[in-house]
Short mmCIF file of C-alpha atoms and ligand atoms in Angstrom, two decimals:
data_model
loop_
_atom_site.label_atom_id
_atom_site.label_comp_id
_atom_site.label_asym_id
_atom_site.label_seq_id
_atom_site.Cartn_x
_atom_site.Cartn_y
_atom_site.Cartn_z
CA UNK A 1400 0.03 0.10 -0.13
CA UNK A 1401 2.82 2.42 0.64
CA UNK A 1402 4.34 1.93 -2.79
CA UNK A 1403 7.75 1.14 -1.51
CA UNK A 1404 7.81 -2.10 -3.67
CA UNK A 1405 5.50 -1.10 -6.40
CA UNK A 1406 6.97 -1.19 -9.97
CA UNK A 1407 7.97 2.00 -11.76
CA UNK A 1408 5.28 1.48 -14.16
CA UNK A 1409 2.53 1.13 -11.30
CA UNK A 1410 3.90 4.13 -9.58
CA UNK A 1411 3.65 6.16 -12.97
CA UNK A 1412 0.03 5.11 -13.24
CA UNK A 1413 -0.72 6.38 -9.78
CA UNK A 1414 1.15 9.54 -10.42
CA UNK A 1415 -1.04 10.02 -13.49
CA UNK A 1416 -4.01 9.97 -11.21
CA UNK A 1417 -2.57 12.49 -8.97
CA UNK A 1418 -1.12 10.24 -6.22
CA UNK A 1419 1.51 12.39 -4.35
CA UNK A 1420 2.64 9.45 -2.41
CA UNK A 1421 3.54 7.50 -5.34
CA UNK A 1422 5.48 10.36 -6.54
CA UNK A 1423 7.31 10.80 -3.40
CA UNK A 1424 8.35 6.96 -3.81
CA UNK A 1425 9.62 7.56 -7.42
CA UNK A 1426 11.62 10.74 -6.02
CA UNK A 1427 13.10 8.60 -3.33
CA UNK A 1428 14.02 6.00 -5.74
CA UNK A 1429 15.70 8.34 -8.35
CA UNK A 1430 16.55 11.40 -6.79
CA UNK A 1431 20.40 10.45 -6.66
CA UNK A 1432 20.54 9.27 -9.96
CA UNK A 1433 18.86 12.29 -11.58
CA UNK A 1434 20.83 14.67 -9.39
CA UNK A 1435 23.99 12.84 -10.32
CA UNK A 1436 23.58 13.07 -13.89
CA UNK A 1437 22.62 16.70 -13.75
CA UNK A 1438 25.70 17.54 -11.73
CA UNK A 1439 27.94 15.62 -14.08
CA UNK A 1440 26.71 17.82 -16.94
CA UNK A 1441 26.33 21.02 -15.35
CA UNK A 1442 29.28 20.75 -12.64
CA UNK A 1443 27.37 23.30 -10.56
CA UNK A 1444 25.32 22.12 -7.53
CA UNK A 1445 22.73 25.01 -7.64
CA UNK A 1446 21.91 24.66 -11.42
CA UNK A 1447 22.09 20.90 -11.15
CA UNK A 1448 19.29 20.98 -8.32
CA UNK A 1449 17.18 23.13 -10.66
CA UNK A 1450 17.40 20.82 -13.48
CA UNK A 1451 16.80 17.75 -11.34
CA UNK A 1452 13.57 19.65 -9.83
CA UNK A 1453 12.54 20.29 -13.54
CA UNK A 1454 12.93 16.68 -14.52
CA UNK A 1455 10.92 15.43 -11.41
CA UNK A 1456 8.07 18.15 -12.22
CA UNK A 1457 8.03 16.62 -15.61
CA UNK A 1458 7.48 13.33 -14.36
CA UNK A 1459 4.63 14.56 -12.01
CA UNK A 1460 2.92 16.53 -14.55
CA UNK A 1461 3.52 14.16 -17.59
CA UNK A 1462 4.22 10.67 -16.37
CA UNK A 1463 2.93 9.15 -19.60
CA UNK A 1464 6.00 10.53 -21.45
CA UNK A 1465 7.76 7.48 -20.40
CA UNK A 1466 6.92 4.69 -22.72
CA UNK A 1467 7.77 1.21 -21.08
CA UNK A 1468 8.25 -0.69 -24.22
CA UNK A 1469 11.06 1.57 -25.22
CA UNK A 1470 13.35 0.44 -22.13
CA UNK A 1471 13.70 0.74 -18.25
CA UNK A 1472 12.53 4.00 -16.35
CA UNK A 1473 15.61 4.45 -14.99
CA UNK A 1474 17.64 4.77 -18.28
CA UNK A 1475 14.83 7.02 -19.82
CA UNK A 1476 14.85 9.30 -16.57
CA UNK A 1477 18.60 9.45 -16.74
CA UNK A 1478 18.60 10.42 -20.27
CA UNK A 1479 15.97 12.96 -19.99
CA UNK A 1480 17.98 14.52 -17.31
CA UNK A 1481 21.12 14.76 -19.46
CA UNK A 1482 19.19 16.28 -22.26
CA UNK A 1483 17.53 18.77 -19.94
CA UNK A 1484 20.75 19.61 -18.23
CA UNK A 1485 22.72 20.14 -21.91
CA UNK A 1486 19.69 22.46 -22.75
CA UNK A 1487 20.45 24.38 -19.88
CA UNK A 1488 24.21 24.56 -20.59
CA UNK A 1489 23.47 25.75 -23.99
CA UNK A 1490 20.85 28.36 -22.90
CA UNK A 1491 23.41 29.59 -20.51
CA UNK A 1492 25.84 29.77 -23.38
CA UNK A 1493 28.33 28.23 -21.01
CA UNK A 1494 30.91 25.90 -22.69
CA UNK A 1495 33.35 24.86 -20.20
CA UNK A 1496 37.06 24.67 -21.22
CA UNK A 1497 38.18 22.41 -18.46
CA UNK A 1498 37.43 18.66 -18.78
CA UNK A 1499 35.15 16.93 -16.02
CA UNK A 1500 37.32 15.44 -13.38
CA UNK A 1501 35.42 13.77 -10.48
CA UNK A 1502 35.70 15.82 -7.39
CA UNK A 1503 38.40 14.70 -4.91
CA UNK A 1504 36.07 15.06 -1.96
CA UNK A 1505 33.29 13.59 -3.96
CA UNK A 1506 30.52 12.45 -1.70
CA UNK A 1507 29.94 8.76 -1.14
CA UNK A 1508 28.96 7.17 -4.19
CA UNK A 1509 25.56 5.61 -4.21
CA UNK A 1510 24.02 2.92 -6.30
CA UNK A 1511 20.28 3.49 -6.39
CA UNK A 1512 17.72 3.75 -3.61
CA UNK A 1513 18.36 2.32 -0.15
CA UNK A 1514 14.70 2.02 0.53
CA UNK A 1515 14.14 -0.90 -1.74
CA UNK A 1516 16.93 -3.18 -1.69
CA UNK A 1517 15.72 -5.33 -4.59
CA UNK A 1518 15.30 -2.12 -6.59
CA UNK A 1519 18.80 -0.78 -5.36
CA UNK A 1520 20.40 -4.25 -6.48
CA UNK A 1521 18.74 -3.88 -9.89
CA UNK A 1522 19.68 -0.26 -10.48
CA UNK A 1523 23.08 -1.15 -9.21
CA UNK A 1524 23.64 -4.13 -11.24
CA UNK A 1525 22.67 -1.99 -14.44
CA UNK A 1526 24.92 0.55 -13.34
CA UNK A 1527 27.86 -1.65 -13.03
CA UNK A 1528 26.96 -3.28 -16.29
CA UNK A 1529 27.13 0.04 -18.06
CA UNK A 1530 30.03 1.15 -16.25
CA UNK A 1531 31.99 -1.94 -16.96
CA UNK A 1532 31.08 -1.66 -20.69
CA UNK A 1533 32.37 2.03 -20.45
CA UNK A 1534 35.45 1.31 -18.87
CA UNK A 1535 36.15 -1.67 -21.23
CA UNK A 1536 36.48 0.85 -24.19
CA UNK A 1537 39.94 2.17 -24.88
CA UNK A 1538 40.47 5.55 -23.28
CA UNK A 1539 40.54 7.43 -26.44
CA UNK A 1540 37.17 5.90 -27.59
CA UNK A 1541 35.68 6.54 -23.96
CA UNK A 1542 36.75 10.28 -24.12
CA UNK A 1543 34.91 11.01 -27.39
CA UNK A 1544 31.63 9.19 -26.03
CA UNK A 1545 31.76 11.44 -22.94
CA UNK A 1546 32.74 14.63 -24.43
CA UNK A 1547 29.82 14.13 -26.89
CA UNK A 1548 27.23 12.80 -24.46
CA UNK A 1549 27.94 14.57 -21.07
CA UNK A 1550 29.67 17.76 -22.28
CA UNK A 1551 27.46 18.23 -25.27
CA UNK A 1552 30.55 19.00 -27.53
CA UNK A 1553 30.00 18.69 -31.30
CA UNK A 1554 32.33 16.28 -33.31
CA UNK A 1555 34.14 19.30 -34.67
CA UNK A 1556 34.64 20.53 -30.91
CA UNK A 1557 35.70 17.23 -30.03
CA UNK A 1558 38.35 16.98 -32.69
CA UNK A 1559 39.60 20.42 -31.91
CA UNK A 1560 39.74 19.44 -28.02
CA UNK A 1561 41.52 16.06 -28.74
CA UNK A 1562 43.47 17.46 -31.62
CA UNK A 1563 42.81 14.66 -33.86
CA UNK A 1564 41.14 14.76 -37.30
CA UNK A 1565 37.33 14.67 -37.40
CA UNK A 1566 37.49 11.26 -39.32
CA UNK A 1567 39.29 9.80 -36.25
CA UNK A 1568 36.67 11.11 -34.05
CA UNK A 1569 34.02 9.48 -36.14
CA UNK A 1570 35.92 6.18 -36.16
CA UNK A 1571 36.39 6.37 -32.41
CA UNK A 1572 32.55 6.88 -31.94
CA UNK A 1573 31.59 4.17 -34.12
CA UNK A 1574 33.84 1.63 -32.62
CA UNK A 1575 32.79 2.60 -29.07
CA UNK A 1576 29.17 2.63 -29.82
CA UNK A 1577 29.48 -1.03 -31.59
CA UNK A 1578 31.01 -2.31 -28.41
CA UNK A 1579 28.69 -0.57 -25.95
CA UNK A 1580 25.71 -1.96 -28.20
CA UNK A 1581 26.78 -5.54 -27.79
CA UNK A 1582 27.28 -5.24 -24.15
CA UNK A 1583 24.24 -3.30 -23.35
CA UNK A 1584 21.65 -5.15 -25.77
CA UNK A 1585 19.65 -6.63 -22.84
CA UNK A 1586 19.64 -3.48 -20.64
CA UNK A 1587 18.22 -0.94 -23.20
CA UNK A 1588 15.30 -3.14 -24.47
CA UNK A 1589 14.35 -4.94 -21.12
CA UNK A 1590 11.53 -3.31 -19.10
CA UNK A 1591 11.03 -3.53 -15.54
CA UNK B 387 21.38 12.76 -50.89
CA UNK B 388 23.73 10.73 -48.59
CA UNK B 389 23.85 7.11 -49.16
CA UNK B 390 23.14 4.61 -46.63
CA UNK B 391 26.76 3.72 -45.98
CA UNK B 392 27.58 7.52 -45.58
CA UNK B 393 24.79 7.68 -43.21
CA UNK B 394 25.85 4.53 -41.12
CA UNK B 395 29.23 6.31 -40.78
CA UNK B 396 27.74 9.30 -38.96
CA UNK B 397 25.01 7.84 -36.98
CA UNK B 398 26.89 6.85 -33.87
CA UNK B 399 27.89 10.61 -33.39
CA UNK B 400 24.27 11.68 -34.22
CA UNK B 401 23.03 9.46 -31.55
CA UNK B 402 25.48 11.03 -29.10
CA UNK B 403 24.17 14.41 -30.08
CA UNK B 404 27.33 15.45 -31.50
CA UNK B 405 26.31 16.25 -35.06
CA UNK B 406 24.92 19.71 -35.95
CA UNK B 407 24.50 22.15 -38.67
CA UNK B 408 24.32 21.20 -42.41
CA UNK B 409 25.42 17.60 -41.70
CA UNK B 410 22.66 16.95 -39.47
CA UNK B 411 20.14 18.39 -41.77
CA UNK B 412 21.50 15.98 -44.68
CA UNK B 413 21.29 12.91 -42.21
CA UNK B 414 17.84 13.86 -41.21
CA UNK B 415 16.81 14.12 -44.90
CA UNK B 416 18.28 10.56 -45.61
CA UNK B 417 16.80 9.08 -42.38
CA UNK B 418 13.22 10.46 -43.31
CA UNK B 419 13.23 8.23 -46.52
CA UNK B 420 15.11 5.32 -45.20
CA UNK B 421 13.51 3.01 -42.57
CA UNK B 422 16.56 0.85 -42.08
CA UNK B 423 18.65 3.64 -41.03
CA UNK B 424 16.07 4.86 -38.91
CA UNK B 425 15.95 1.81 -36.86
CA UNK B 426 19.79 1.84 -36.68
CA UNK B 427 19.50 5.31 -35.27
CA UNK B 428 16.87 4.30 -32.82
CA UNK B 429 18.91 1.27 -31.51
CA UNK B 430 22.08 3.54 -31.23
CA UNK B 431 19.94 6.24 -29.28
CA UNK B 432 18.81 3.54 -26.71
CA UNK B 433 22.63 2.73 -26.29
CA UNK B 434 23.52 6.23 -25.81
CA UNK B 435 20.62 6.70 -23.30
CA UNK B 436 22.24 3.94 -20.94
CA UNK B 437 25.40 5.95 -20.80
CA UNK B 438 23.84 8.38 -18.66
CA UNK B 439 23.86 5.56 -15.91
CA UNK B 440 27.82 5.65 -15.71
CA UNK B 441 27.96 8.96 -13.66
CA UNK B 442 29.57 8.73 -10.36
CA UNK B 443 26.83 8.51 -7.77
CA UNK B 444 26.18 11.55 -5.70
CA UNK B 445 23.56 11.79 -2.89
CA UNK B 446 20.96 14.34 -3.78
CA UNK B 447 20.61 17.03 -1.21
CA UNK B 448 17.65 16.74 1.21
CA UNK B 449 16.67 20.28 0.47
CA UNK B 450 15.98 19.23 -3.03
CA UNK B 451 13.40 16.76 -1.84
CA UNK B 452 11.62 19.46 -0.07
CA UNK B 453 11.66 21.72 -2.86
CA UNK B 454 10.42 19.12 -5.30
CA UNK B 455 7.81 17.92 -2.94
CA UNK B 456 6.68 21.05 -1.76
CA UNK B 457 6.11 22.23 -5.55
CA UNK B 458 4.33 19.04 -6.25
CA UNK B 459 2.06 19.67 -3.02
CA UNK B 460 1.39 23.09 -4.22
CA UNK B 461 0.19 22.06 -7.58
CA UNK B 462 -1.96 19.40 -6.27
CA UNK B 463 -2.88 20.17 -2.86
CA UNK B 464 -6.36 22.11 -3.39
CA UNK B 465 -7.46 19.47 -5.78
CA UNK B 466 -6.73 16.83 -3.09
CA UNK B 467 -8.82 18.61 -0.42
CA UNK B 468 -11.46 19.37 -2.89
CA UNK B 469 -11.77 15.87 -3.97
CA UNK B 470 -11.93 14.53 -0.27
CA UNK B 471 -14.96 17.03 0.42
CA UNK B 472 -16.52 15.89 -2.65
CA UNK B 473 -16.12 12.16 -2.54
CA UNK B 474 -15.82 11.76 1.21
CA UNK B 475 -13.54 9.08 2.72
CA UNK B 476 -14.17 5.69 3.42
CA UNK B 477 -12.43 5.53 6.60
CA UNK B 478 -13.78 4.45 10.19
CA UNK B 479 -12.83 7.18 12.58
CA UNK B 480 -13.49 7.67 16.22
CA UNK B 481 -12.36 7.29 19.79
CA UNK B 482 -11.47 4.11 21.33
CA UNK B 483 -14.06 3.01 23.92
CA UNK B 484 -11.09 2.42 26.43
CA UNK B 485 -9.76 5.69 26.00
CA UNK B 486 -10.47 7.92 29.12
CA UNK B 487 -10.00 11.50 28.55
CA UNK B 488 -7.13 11.68 30.76
CA UNK B 489 -5.46 8.88 28.85
CA UNK B 490 -6.13 10.55 25.62
CA UNK B 491 -4.50 13.69 26.78
CA UNK B 492 -1.57 11.86 28.19
CA UNK B 493 -1.12 10.17 24.81
CA UNK B 494 -1.63 13.41 22.86
CA UNK B 495 0.46 15.25 24.94
CA UNK B 496 3.37 12.88 24.67
CA UNK B 497 3.03 12.55 20.82
CA UNK B 498 2.72 16.31 20.76
CA UNK B 499 5.71 17.01 22.79
CA UNK B 500 7.99 14.85 20.37
CA UNK B 501 6.05 16.14 17.37
CA UNK B 502 6.33 19.91 18.23
CA UNK B 503 10.06 19.61 18.57
CA UNK B 504 10.70 17.95 15.44
CA UNK B 505 8.28 19.73 13.61
CA UNK B 506 9.23 23.18 14.86
CA UNK B 507 12.80 22.35 13.91
CA UNK B 508 11.80 21.12 10.46
CA UNK B 509 9.57 24.26 9.91
CA UNK B 510 12.45 26.68 10.49
CA UNK B 511 14.71 24.55 8.31
CA UNK B 512 12.39 24.66 5.71
CA UNK B 513 12.01 28.42 5.84
CA UNK B 514 15.74 28.67 5.70
CA UNK B 515 15.90 26.51 2.79
CA UNK B 516 13.21 27.90 0.82
CA UNK B 517 15.20 31.05 0.24
CA UNK B 518 14.43 33.25 -2.70
CA UNK B 519 16.03 31.40 -5.34
CA UNK B 520 13.43 32.16 -8.02
CA UNK B 521 9.98 33.30 -8.18
CA UNK B 522 8.03 30.22 -6.91
CA UNK B 523 10.35 29.80 -4.18
CA UNK B 524 9.42 33.04 -2.90
CA UNK B 525 5.81 32.14 -2.98
CA UNK B 526 6.48 28.93 -1.49
CA UNK B 527 8.23 30.51 1.27
CA UNK B 528 5.28 32.39 2.21
CA UNK B 529 3.33 29.18 2.37
CA UNK B 530 5.96 26.98 3.81
CA UNK B 531 4.95 27.05 7.21
CA UNK B 532 1.64 25.63 6.30
CA UNK B 533 3.16 23.19 3.86
CA UNK B 534 6.22 21.79 5.43
CA UNK B 535 4.49 19.49 8.02
CA UNK B 536 2.61 18.10 5.05
CA UNK B 537 5.74 17.46 3.34
CA UNK B 538 7.23 15.68 6.17
CA UNK B 539 4.11 13.24 6.61
CA UNK B 540 4.60 12.66 2.87
CA UNK B 541 8.32 11.89 3.18
CA UNK B 542 7.11 9.25 5.49
CA UNK B 543 5.18 7.79 2.69
CA UNK B 544 1.88 8.37 4.39
CA UNK B 545 -1.15 9.43 2.47
CA UNK B 546 -2.13 12.76 4.17
CA UNK B 547 -5.01 15.06 3.40
CA UNK B 548 -4.37 18.58 4.27
CA UNK B 549 -7.31 20.73 5.11
CA UNK B 550 -6.65 24.27 5.75
CA UNK B 551 -8.76 25.42 8.95
CA UNK B 552 -11.41 28.25 8.71
CA UNK B 553 -10.29 31.18 10.92
CA UNK B 554 -11.98 34.00 13.09
CA UNK B 555 -10.96 37.24 12.01
CA UNK B 556 -8.76 37.70 14.91
CA UNK B 557 -6.81 34.98 13.90
CA UNK B 558 -6.18 36.08 10.39
CA UNK B 559 -2.44 36.00 10.63
CA UNK B 560 -2.39 32.35 11.82
CA UNK B 561 -1.64 29.49 9.37
CA UNK B 562 -3.53 26.38 10.60
CA UNK B 563 -4.10 23.13 8.83
CA UNK B 564 -5.54 19.77 9.57
CA UNK B 565 -3.34 17.09 8.46
CA UNK B 566 -5.50 14.01 8.39
CA UNK B 567 -4.41 10.46 7.75
CA UNK B 568 -7.78 8.52 7.10
CA UNK B 569 -6.10 5.21 6.80
CA UNK B 570 -4.53 5.38 10.17
CA UNK B 571 -7.46 7.38 11.72
CA UNK B 572 -5.07 10.09 12.70
CA UNK B 573 -5.30 13.72 12.49
CA UNK B 574 -2.86 16.37 13.38
CA UNK B 575 -3.38 20.16 13.80
CA UNK B 576 -0.68 22.32 12.87
CA UNK B 577 -1.02 25.82 13.89
CA UNK B 578 1.51 28.59 13.42
CA UNK B 579 1.45 32.34 13.99
CA UNK B 580 -0.99 31.96 16.87
CA UNK B 581 -1.34 35.13 18.94
CA UNK B 582 -1.20 34.94 22.59
CA UNK B 583 -4.51 34.29 24.15
CA UNK B 584 -6.51 37.34 26.03
CA UNK B 585 -5.43 37.54 29.51
CA UNK B 586 -7.16 34.75 31.72
CA UNK B 587 -7.96 32.60 28.68
CA UNK B 588 -6.41 29.84 26.46
CA UNK B 589 -6.91 28.13 23.43
CA UNK B 590 -8.75 24.78 23.82
CA UNK B 591 -9.22 21.92 21.34
CA UNK B 592 -12.55 20.13 20.83
CA UNK B 593 -14.12 17.71 18.53
CA UNK B 594 -17.81 18.46 17.73
CA UNK B 595 -20.14 15.76 16.55
CA UNK B 596 -23.21 16.48 14.51
CA UNK B 597 -25.68 15.85 17.34
CA UNK B 598 -24.07 18.21 19.92
CA UNK B 599 -21.61 15.51 21.30
CA UNK B 600 -18.39 16.95 22.09
CA UNK B 601 -14.95 15.41 22.82
CA UNK B 602 -12.60 17.39 24.88
CA UNK B 603 -8.91 17.45 23.25
CA UNK B 604 -7.76 19.65 26.02
CA UNK B 605 -5.63 22.87 26.28
CA UNK B 606 -3.29 23.82 23.48
CA UNK B 607 -0.04 24.60 24.64
CA UNK B 608 1.63 26.87 21.97
CA UNK B 609 5.25 27.18 22.07
CA UNK B 610 6.25 30.47 20.29
CA UNK B 611 3.01 30.74 18.20
CA UNK B 612 3.33 27.25 17.23
CA UNK B 613 1.08 24.36 18.21
CA UNK B 614 1.11 20.80 16.83
CA UNK B 615 -1.41 18.24 18.24
CA UNK B 616 -1.74 14.65 17.19
CA UNK B 617 -4.82 13.02 17.71
CA UNK B 618 -5.91 9.41 17.38
CA UNK B 619 -9.36 9.01 15.78
CA UNK B 620 -9.52 5.38 16.16
CA UNK B 621 -13.36 3.95 16.10
CA UNK B 622 -14.95 7.28 16.10
CA UNK B 623 -18.72 6.60 15.51
CA UNK B 624 -19.57 10.00 13.91
CA UNK B 625 -19.95 10.24 10.20
CA UNK B 626 -18.64 13.69 10.40
CA UNK B 627 -17.35 16.18 12.88
CA UNK B 628 -15.71 19.36 13.34
CA UNK B 629 -12.35 20.18 14.68
CA UNK B 630 -12.64 23.21 16.73
CA UNK B 631 -10.24 25.47 18.52
CA UNK B 632 -12.02 27.97 21.00
CA UNK B 633 -10.92 30.52 23.56
CA UNK B 634 -11.83 29.38 27.28
CA UNK B 635 -13.02 29.90 29.68
CA UNK B 636 -15.88 31.83 28.14
CA UNK B 637 -19.55 32.00 28.80
CA UNK B 638 -20.30 30.90 25.21
CA UNK B 639 -17.10 29.01 23.78
CA UNK B 640 -16.77 30.33 20.12
CA UNK B 641 -14.38 28.77 17.70
CA UNK B 642 -11.72 30.71 16.60
CA UNK B 643 -10.19 27.93 14.21
CA UNK B 644 -12.29 25.12 12.77
CA UNK B 645 -12.51 22.50 9.89
CA UNK B 646 -14.93 20.03 9.14
CA UNK B 647 -13.70 16.35 8.53
CA UNK B 648 -16.27 14.42 6.57
CA UNK B 649 -16.18 10.52 6.39
CA UNK B 650 -18.56 8.29 4.66
ZN1 ZN C 2175 19.68 4.44 -45.25
#
């Protein structure tokens, strides 16, 4: 009844009927993920919170935007957050010259919600899978992917940043995506 | 027009969002006429979206939770109260037979003592957190004293109805709300900005049944203008009743704050 163990899909249906409690459960489940993605893109805690709030309000107002047949809610939510955060970067006209480095005093890493061990384990295992897939990429390919995906750089900007020809950027991106696709095939199509 | 091979070369970067300008236009033109390449792009986009999970995990600040839930509640709150009044609530509420007045007061007092400290601290923190970062926050800050306790109950995952109390003109400046959890047959009064009572009087809590029956909830003991009282309504036999705060002693006790709880 309290919704702690309800599936994401169930909770989204309840949110569609105006159930604030279901929303609170979804918030608890995914606040860390949404905030982490937002912070990774924006690198500023205040703006990252603004974007995270926008993302959650969008879930509250338009829960039907998530289409279960197209993958897992966590993946959808994380990618919506990334898109929204990049929009914010662009609207601010900010383009950071400094490349991302995890902060040295980074808070304890978290893997999903502590409130639902089963869900936490599931999100954690998805996360581990994707991280493993990413870290198995050669450094040069991984950087191309990250500069494009998290930093919102265009292929031309990436080529300038890395001082390699545009053709090389394309090749690295292609090889990286091929490998990720093989590793992540199950994750991006299964639904919770 | 690009060939399929040329398009395929560029799709990974397109999926990662790194293609813009003229080249993106050319790719879109090909994609519009080629279902195969469209399918390829969709798959690559699905892979790209999973990359978001690789971020280093960081705990979201607690204040973010308050911001988001406050906003959601503000958008939804009035509708919830309206729905409740219109639809009624299928809850059994009432006092346990074995509860003497003394026992009730002891229990509510004990609960209230804990709750007052916790909620008062929470209220202050909320007000501090809801600083004027943007327009809606300023609006919410004005309301936050009222909204914060609701948040807290929501945060505990409870299904809480929040009913603003009606106010006599003398208490216009107070914020008063009944938080009602029909499922647990519990209601809490949260009153803030309560002016000191006139000399010789105190604020007193009552539950009024429809046929003149009364339950004495005891004297309110505000701390710094804030009073929080938690009342267990288990097995109340009335179909509806009124939560009343009146100034006493008085020849004719007149409600200064009241709210009607309707069950069905
Ligand atoms: Zn094609």
